[in-house]
mmCIF file of C-alpha atoms in Angstrom:
data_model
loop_
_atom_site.group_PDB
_atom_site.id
_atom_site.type_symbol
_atom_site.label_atom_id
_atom_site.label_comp_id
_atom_site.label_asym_id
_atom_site.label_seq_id
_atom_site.Cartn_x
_atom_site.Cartn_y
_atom_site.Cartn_z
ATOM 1 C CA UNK H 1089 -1.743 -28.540 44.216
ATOM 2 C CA UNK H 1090 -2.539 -24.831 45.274
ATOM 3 C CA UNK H 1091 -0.291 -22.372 44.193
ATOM 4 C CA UNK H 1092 0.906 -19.421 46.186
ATOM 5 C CA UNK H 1093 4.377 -18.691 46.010
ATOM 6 C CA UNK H 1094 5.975 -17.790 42.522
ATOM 7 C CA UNK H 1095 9.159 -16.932 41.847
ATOM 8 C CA UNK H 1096 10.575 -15.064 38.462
ATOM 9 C CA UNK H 1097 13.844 -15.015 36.375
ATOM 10 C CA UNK H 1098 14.143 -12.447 34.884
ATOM 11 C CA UNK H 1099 13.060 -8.676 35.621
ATOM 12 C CA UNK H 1100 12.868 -6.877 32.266
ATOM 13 C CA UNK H 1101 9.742 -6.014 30.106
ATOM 14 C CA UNK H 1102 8.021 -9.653 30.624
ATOM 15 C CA UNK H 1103 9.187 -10.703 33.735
ATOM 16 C CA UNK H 1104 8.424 -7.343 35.435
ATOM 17 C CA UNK H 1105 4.970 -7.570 34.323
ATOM 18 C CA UNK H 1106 4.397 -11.173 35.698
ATOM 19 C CA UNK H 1107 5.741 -10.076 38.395
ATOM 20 C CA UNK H 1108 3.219 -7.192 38.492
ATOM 21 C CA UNK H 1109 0.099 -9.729 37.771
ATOM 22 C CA UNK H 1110 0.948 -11.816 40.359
ATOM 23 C CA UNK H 1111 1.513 -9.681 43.190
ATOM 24 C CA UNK H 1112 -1.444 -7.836 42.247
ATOM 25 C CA UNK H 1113 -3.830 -11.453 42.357
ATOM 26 C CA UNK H 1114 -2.156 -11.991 46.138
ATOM 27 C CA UNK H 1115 0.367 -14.227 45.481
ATOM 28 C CA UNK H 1116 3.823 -13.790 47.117
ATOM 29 C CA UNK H 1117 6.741 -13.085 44.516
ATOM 30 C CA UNK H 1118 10.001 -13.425 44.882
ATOM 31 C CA UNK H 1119 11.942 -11.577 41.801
ATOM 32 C CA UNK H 1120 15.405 -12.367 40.755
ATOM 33 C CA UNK H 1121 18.043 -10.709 37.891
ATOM 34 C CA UNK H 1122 21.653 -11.060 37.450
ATOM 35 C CA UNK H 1123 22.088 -7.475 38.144
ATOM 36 C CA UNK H 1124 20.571 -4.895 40.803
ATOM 37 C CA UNK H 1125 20.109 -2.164 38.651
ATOM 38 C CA UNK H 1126 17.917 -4.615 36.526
ATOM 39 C CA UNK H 1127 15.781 -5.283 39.759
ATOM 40 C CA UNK H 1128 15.447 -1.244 40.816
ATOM 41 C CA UNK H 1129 14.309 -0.588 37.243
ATOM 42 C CA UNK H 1130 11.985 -3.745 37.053
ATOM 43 C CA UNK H 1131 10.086 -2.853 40.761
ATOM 44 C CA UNK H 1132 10.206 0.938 39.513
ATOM 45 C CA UNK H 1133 8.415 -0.132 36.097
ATOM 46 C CA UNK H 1134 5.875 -2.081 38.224
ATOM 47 C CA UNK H 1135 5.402 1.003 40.854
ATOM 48 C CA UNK H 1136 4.808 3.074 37.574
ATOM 49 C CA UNK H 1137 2.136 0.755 36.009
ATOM 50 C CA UNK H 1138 0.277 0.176 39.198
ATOM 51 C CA UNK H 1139 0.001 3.933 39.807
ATOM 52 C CA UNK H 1140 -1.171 4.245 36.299
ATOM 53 C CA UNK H 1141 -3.513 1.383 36.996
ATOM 54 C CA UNK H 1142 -4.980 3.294 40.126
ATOM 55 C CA UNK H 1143 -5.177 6.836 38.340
ATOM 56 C CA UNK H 1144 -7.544 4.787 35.674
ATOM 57 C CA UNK H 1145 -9.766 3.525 38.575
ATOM 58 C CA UNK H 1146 -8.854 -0.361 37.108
ATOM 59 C CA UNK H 1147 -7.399 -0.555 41.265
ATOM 60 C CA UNK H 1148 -7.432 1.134 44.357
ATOM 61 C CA UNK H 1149 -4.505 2.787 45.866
ATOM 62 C CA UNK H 1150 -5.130 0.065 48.857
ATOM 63 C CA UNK H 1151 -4.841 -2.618 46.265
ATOM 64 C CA UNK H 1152 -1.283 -1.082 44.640
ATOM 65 C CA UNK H 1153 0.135 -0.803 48.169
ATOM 66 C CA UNK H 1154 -1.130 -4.255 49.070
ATOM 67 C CA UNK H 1155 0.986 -5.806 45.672
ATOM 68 C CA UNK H 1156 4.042 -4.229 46.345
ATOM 69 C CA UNK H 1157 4.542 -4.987 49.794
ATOM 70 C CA UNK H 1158 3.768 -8.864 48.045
ATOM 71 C CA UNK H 1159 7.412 -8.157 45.846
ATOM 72 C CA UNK H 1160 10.871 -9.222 47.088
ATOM 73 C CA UNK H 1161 13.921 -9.465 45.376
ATOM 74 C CA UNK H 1162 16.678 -11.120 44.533
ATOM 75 C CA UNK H 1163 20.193 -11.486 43.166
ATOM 76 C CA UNK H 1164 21.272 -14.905 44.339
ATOM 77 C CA UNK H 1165 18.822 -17.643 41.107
ATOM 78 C CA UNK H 1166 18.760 -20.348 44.150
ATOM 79 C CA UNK H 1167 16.690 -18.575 46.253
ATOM 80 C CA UNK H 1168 13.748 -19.243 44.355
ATOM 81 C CA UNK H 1169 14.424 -23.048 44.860
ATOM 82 C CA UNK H 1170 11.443 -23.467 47.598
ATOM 83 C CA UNK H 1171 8.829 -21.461 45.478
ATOM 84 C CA UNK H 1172 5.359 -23.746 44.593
ATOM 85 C CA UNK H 1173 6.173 -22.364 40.650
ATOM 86 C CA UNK H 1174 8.955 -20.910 38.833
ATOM 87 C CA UNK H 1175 8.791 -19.081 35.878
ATOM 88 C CA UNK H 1176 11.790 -18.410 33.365
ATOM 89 C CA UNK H 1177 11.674 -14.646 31.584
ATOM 90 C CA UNK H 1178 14.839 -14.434 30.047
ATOM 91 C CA UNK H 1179 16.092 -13.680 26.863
ATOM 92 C CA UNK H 1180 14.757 -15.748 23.769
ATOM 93 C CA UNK H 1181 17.960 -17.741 23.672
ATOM 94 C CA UNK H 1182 17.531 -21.495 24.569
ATOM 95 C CA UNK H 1183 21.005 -21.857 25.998
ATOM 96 C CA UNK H 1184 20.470 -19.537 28.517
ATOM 97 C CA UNK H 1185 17.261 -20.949 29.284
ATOM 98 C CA UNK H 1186 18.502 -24.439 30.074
ATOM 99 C CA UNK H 1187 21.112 -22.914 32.074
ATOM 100 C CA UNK H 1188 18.800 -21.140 34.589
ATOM 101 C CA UNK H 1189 17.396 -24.267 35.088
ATOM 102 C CA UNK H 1190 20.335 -26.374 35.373
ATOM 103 C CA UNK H 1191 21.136 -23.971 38.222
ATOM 104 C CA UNK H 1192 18.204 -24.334 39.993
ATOM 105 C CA UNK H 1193 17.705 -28.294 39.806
ATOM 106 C CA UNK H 1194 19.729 -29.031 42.888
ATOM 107 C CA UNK H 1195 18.034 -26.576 45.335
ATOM 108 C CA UNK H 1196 13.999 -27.108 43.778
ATOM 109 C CA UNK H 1197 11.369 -28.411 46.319
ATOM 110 C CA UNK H 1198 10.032 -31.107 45.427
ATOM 111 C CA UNK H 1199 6.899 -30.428 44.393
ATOM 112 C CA UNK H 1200 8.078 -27.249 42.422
ATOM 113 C CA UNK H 1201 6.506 -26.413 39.173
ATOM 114 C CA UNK H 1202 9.049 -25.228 36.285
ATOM 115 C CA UNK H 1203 7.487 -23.049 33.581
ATOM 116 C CA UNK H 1204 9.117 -21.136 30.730
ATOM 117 C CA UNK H 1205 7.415 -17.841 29.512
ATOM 118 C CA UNK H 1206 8.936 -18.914 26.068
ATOM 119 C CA UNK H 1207 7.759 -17.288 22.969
ATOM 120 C CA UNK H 1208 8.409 -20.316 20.515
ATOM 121 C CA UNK H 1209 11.069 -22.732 21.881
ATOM 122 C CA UNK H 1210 10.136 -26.320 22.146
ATOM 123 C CA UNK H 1211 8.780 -27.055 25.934
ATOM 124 C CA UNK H 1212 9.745 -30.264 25.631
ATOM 125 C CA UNK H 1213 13.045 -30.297 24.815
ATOM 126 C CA UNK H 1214 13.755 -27.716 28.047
ATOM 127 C CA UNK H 1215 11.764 -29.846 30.476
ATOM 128 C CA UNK H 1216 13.927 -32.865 29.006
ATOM 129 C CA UNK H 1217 17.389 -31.205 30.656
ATOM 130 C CA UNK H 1218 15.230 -31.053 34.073
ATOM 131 C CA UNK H 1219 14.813 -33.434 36.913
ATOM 132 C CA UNK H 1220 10.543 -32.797 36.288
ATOM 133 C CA UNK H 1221 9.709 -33.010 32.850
ATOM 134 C CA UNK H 1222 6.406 -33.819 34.013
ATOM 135 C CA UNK H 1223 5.840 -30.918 36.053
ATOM 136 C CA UNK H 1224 7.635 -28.186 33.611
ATOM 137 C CA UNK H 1225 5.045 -26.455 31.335
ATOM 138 C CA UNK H 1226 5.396 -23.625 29.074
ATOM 139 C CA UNK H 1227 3.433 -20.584 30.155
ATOM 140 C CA UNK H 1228 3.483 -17.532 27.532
ATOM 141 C CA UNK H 1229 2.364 -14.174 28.889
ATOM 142 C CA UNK H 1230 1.612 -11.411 25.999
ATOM 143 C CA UNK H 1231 3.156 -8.143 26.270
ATOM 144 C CA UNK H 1232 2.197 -5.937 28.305
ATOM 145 C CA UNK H 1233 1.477 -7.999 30.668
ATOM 146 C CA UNK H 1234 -1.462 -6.121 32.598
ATOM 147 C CA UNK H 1235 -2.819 -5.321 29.831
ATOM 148 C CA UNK H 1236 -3.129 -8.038 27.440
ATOM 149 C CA UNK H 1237 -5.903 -10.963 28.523
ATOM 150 C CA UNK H 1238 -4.355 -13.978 27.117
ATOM 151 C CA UNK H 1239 -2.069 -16.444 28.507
ATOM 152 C CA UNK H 1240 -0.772 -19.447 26.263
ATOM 153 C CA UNK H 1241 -0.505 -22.576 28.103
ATOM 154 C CA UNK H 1242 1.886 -25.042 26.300
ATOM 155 C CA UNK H 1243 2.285 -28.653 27.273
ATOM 156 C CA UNK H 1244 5.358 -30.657 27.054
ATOM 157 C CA UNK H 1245 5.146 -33.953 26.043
ATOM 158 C CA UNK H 1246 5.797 -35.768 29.482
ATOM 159 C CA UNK H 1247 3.640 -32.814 31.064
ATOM 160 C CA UNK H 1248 0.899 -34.573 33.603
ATOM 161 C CA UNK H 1249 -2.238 -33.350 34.135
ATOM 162 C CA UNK H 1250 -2.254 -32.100 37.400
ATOM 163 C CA UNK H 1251 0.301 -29.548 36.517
ATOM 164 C CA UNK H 1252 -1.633 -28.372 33.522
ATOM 165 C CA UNK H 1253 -4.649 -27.911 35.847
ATOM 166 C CA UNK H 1254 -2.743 -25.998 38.747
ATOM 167 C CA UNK H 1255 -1.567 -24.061 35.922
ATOM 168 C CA UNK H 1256 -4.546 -23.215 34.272
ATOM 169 C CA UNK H 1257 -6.283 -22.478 37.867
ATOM 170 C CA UNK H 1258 -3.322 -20.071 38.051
ATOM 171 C CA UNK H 1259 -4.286 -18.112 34.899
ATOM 172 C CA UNK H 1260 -8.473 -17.797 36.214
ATOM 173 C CA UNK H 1261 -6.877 -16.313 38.993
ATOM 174 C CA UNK H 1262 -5.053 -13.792 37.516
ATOM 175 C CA UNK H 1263 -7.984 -12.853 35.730
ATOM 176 C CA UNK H 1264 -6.928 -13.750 32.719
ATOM 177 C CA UNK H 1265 -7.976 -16.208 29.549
ATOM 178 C CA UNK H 1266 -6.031 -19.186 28.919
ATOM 179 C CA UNK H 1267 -5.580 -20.858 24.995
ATOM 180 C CA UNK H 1268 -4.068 -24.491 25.146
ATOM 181 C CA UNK H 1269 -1.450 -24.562 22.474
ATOM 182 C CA UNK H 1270 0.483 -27.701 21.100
ATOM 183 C CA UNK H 1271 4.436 -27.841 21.613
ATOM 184 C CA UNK H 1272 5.269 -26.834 18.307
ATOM 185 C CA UNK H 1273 7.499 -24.014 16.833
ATOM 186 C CA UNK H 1274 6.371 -20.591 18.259
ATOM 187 C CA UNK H 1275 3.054 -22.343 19.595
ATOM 188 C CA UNK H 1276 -0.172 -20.114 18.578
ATOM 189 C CA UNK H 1277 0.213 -16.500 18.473
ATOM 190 C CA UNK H 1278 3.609 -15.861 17.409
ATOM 191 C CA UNK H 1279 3.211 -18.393 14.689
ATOM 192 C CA UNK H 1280 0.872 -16.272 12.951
ATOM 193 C CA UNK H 1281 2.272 -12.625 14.084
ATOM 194 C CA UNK H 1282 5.641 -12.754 13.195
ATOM 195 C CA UNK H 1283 5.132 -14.770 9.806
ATOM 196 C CA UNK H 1284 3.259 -11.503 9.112
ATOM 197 C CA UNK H 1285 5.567 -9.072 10.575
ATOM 198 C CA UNK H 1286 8.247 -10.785 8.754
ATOM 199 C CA UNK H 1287 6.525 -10.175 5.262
ATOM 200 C CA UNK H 1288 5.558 -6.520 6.204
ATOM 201 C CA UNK H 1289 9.589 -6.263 6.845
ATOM 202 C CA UNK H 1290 9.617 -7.798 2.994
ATOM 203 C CA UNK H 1291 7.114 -5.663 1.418
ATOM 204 C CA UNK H 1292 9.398 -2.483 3.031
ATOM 205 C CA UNK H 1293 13.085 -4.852 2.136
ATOM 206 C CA UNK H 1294 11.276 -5.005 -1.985
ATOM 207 C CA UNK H 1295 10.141 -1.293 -2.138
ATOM 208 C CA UNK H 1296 6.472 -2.440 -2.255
ATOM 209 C CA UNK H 1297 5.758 0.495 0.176
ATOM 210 C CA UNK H 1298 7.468 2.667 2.889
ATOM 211 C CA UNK H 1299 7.365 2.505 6.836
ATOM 212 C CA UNK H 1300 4.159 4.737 7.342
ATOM 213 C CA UNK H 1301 2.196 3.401 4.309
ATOM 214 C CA UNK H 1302 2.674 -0.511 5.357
ATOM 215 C CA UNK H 1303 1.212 0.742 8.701
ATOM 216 C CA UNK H 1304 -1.310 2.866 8.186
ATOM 217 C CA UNK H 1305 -2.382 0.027 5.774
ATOM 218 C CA UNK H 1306 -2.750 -2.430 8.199
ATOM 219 C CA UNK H 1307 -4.355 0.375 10.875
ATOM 220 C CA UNK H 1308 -6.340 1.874 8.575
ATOM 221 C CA UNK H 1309 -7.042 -1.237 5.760
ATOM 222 C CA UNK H 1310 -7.165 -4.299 8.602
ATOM 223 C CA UNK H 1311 -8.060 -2.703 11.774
ATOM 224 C CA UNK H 1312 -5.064 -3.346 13.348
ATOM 225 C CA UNK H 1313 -4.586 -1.281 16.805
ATOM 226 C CA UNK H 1314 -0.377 -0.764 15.419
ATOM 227 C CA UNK H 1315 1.205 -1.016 12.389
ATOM 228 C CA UNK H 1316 3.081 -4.134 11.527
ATOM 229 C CA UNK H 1317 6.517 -2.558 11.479
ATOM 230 C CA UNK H 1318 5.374 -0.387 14.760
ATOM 231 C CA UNK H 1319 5.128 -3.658 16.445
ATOM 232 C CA UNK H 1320 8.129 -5.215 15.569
ATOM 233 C CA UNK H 1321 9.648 -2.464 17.569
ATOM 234 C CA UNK H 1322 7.912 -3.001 20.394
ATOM 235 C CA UNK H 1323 8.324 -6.517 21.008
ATOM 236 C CA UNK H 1324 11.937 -5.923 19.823
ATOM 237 C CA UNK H 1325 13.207 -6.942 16.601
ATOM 238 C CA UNK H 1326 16.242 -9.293 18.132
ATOM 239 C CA UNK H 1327 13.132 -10.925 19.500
ATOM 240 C CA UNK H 1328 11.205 -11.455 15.856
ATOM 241 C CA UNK H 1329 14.264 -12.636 14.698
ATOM 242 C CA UNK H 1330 14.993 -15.170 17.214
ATOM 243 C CA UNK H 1331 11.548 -16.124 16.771
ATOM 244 C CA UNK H 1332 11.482 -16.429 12.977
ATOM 245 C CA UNK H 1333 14.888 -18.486 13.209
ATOM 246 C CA UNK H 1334 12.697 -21.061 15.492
ATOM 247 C CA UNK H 1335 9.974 -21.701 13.102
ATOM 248 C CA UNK H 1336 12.706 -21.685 9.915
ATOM 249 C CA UNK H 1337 14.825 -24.299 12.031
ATOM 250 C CA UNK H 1338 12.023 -26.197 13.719
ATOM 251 C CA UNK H 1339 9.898 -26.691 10.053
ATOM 252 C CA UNK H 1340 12.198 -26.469 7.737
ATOM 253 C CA UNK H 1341 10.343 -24.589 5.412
ATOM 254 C CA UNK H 1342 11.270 -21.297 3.194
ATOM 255 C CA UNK H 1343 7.800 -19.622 3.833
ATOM 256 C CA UNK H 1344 9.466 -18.835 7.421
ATOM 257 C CA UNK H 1345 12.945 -17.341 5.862
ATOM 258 C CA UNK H 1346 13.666 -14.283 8.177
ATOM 259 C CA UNK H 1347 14.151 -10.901 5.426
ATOM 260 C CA UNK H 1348 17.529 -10.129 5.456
ATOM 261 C CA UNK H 1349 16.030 -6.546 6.291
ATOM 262 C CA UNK H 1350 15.403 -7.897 10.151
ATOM 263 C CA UNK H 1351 19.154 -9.533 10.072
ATOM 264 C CA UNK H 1352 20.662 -6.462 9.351
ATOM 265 C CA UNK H 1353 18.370 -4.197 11.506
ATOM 266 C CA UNK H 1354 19.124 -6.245 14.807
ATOM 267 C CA UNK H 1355 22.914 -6.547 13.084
ATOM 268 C CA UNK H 1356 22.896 -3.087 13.383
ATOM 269 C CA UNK H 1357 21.814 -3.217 16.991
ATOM 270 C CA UNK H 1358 18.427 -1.043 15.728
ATOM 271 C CA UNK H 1359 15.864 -3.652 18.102
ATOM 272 C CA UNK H 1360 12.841 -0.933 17.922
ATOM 273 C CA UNK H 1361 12.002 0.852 21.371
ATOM 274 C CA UNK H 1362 14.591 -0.707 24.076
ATOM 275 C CA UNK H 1363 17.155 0.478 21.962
ATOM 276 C CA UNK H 1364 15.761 4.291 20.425
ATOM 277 C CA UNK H 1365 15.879 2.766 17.358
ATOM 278 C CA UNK H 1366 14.088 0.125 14.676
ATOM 279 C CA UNK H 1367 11.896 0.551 11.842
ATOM 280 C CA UNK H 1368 11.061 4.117 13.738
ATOM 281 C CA UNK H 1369 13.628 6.221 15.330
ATOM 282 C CA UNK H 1370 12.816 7.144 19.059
ATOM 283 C CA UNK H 1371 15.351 9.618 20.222
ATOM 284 C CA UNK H 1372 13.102 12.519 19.278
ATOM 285 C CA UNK H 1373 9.976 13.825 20.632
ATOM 286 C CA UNK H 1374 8.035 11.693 18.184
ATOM 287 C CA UNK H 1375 8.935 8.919 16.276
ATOM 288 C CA UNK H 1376 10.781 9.091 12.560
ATOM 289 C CA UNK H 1377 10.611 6.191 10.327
ATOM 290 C CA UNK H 1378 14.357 5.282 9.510
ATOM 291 C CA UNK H 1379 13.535 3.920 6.091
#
């Protein structure tokens, strides 16, 4: 099937920037949160990137104008029952994943495609509580979004092939690069990032070094673009957590113990950037490590 319309749950710091890919490859959007505020700061994050897209030369002005006027909103979920695809971007919590979908099953077209932008939770267990397990994939965007060239396409178990393929046709047109992972705990990439962001939060948890020296190890020593512990701010540390959880739960195995560091950080409510503060403090003109 050809996909054109695409609606999105979900307009924070993923679903804004799918929203934002989207729009800008030609395809209509139709973007829905539970609040408005949510929506007037998602479209005025992607008005923000796009201009910052255009004063890089990456687009023309023409070409921003063109991908906004392809954005509506929404605050009523069932609306996005007659879109070709569907993809979830809420929070990392399964339970309010299954509800979105439970929502929408009654009003769906029939040919609808369900996808989850999941981080690590099992596609096939969330396509099981649907009416279309077979047309339900998992589709992982990295953060940010227009920036960062991979998309992780995750099948289900009941997924059929002509889903997969309208999928993957989806991510060429984007202009992006798509990695086939198997449904298991935190698929690919997170299953080998957060193991290792986790451990940097250990080596800082046992005193083996501070906040800048673990970073600037790993920048400096590995090549990494950010530090460990810089990262984990970024993509929120609620979000390592619930991620770490998956893998301990889902394999059963100590190697994947979250530190008790993390706990007590996102205990704290310290979840990195979104909040001003994480392994870094952000409320000042430059960050502060906090340990």
């Amino acid at each position: 099937m050809t996909i054109q319309t695409v609606g999105i749950v979900g307009a924070g710091q993923m679903g804004n920037g799918i929203a934002h890919v989207f729009a800008l490859a030609g395809f209509e959007v139709l973007l829905n949160d539970i609040s408005q505020d949510g929506l007037d700061k998602g479209l005025a994050t992607i008005r923000k990137n796009l201009d910052r897209q255009v004063s890089r030369e990456k687009i023309t002005a023409e070409e921003r104008d063109a991908a906004l006027s392809k954005i509506s909103t929404t605050l009523t979920l069932t609306d996005l029952g007659p879109m070709d695809l569907i993809i979830e971007a809420a929070t990392e919590r399964e339970s309010v994943k299954s509800a979105i979908f439970e929502d929408l099953l009654p009003h769906l077209a029939p040919h609808t495609i369900l996808a989850s932008n999941t981080s690590s939770i099992s596609i096939t267990r969330l396509a099981s509580r649907t009416d279309r397990p077979e047309k339900f994939m998992g589709v992982h965007f990295m953060n940010p979004v227009p920036v960062m060239q991979l998309v992780e396409l995750i099948r289900g178990i009941a997924t059929d092939d002509v889903t997969f393929s309208a999928l993957k046709e989806v991510v060429e047109k984007l202009g992006k690069t798509h990695a086939s992972a198997e449904d298991f705990p935190a698929f690919i990439v997170n299953r080998i990032l957060i193991p290792m962001i986790n451990e940097a939060v250990y080596a800082l948890y046992e005193g083996v070094g501070n906040v800048i020296s673990i970073d600037q190890s790993m920048k400096l020593g590995a090549a990494h673009p950010m530090g460990p512990l810089e990262l984990a701010d970024f993509i929120g540390l609620d979000t390592c957590l619930a991620i770490m959880n998956v893998l301990h739960d889902g394999l059963a195995d100590t190697k994947y113990r979250p530190c008790p560091l993390l706990t007590k950080y996102v205990e704290a409510g310290w979840l990195g950037r979104k909040s001003g503060r994480g392994f870094y403090d952000y409320r000042g003109e430059t960050p502060v490590p906090t340990r």
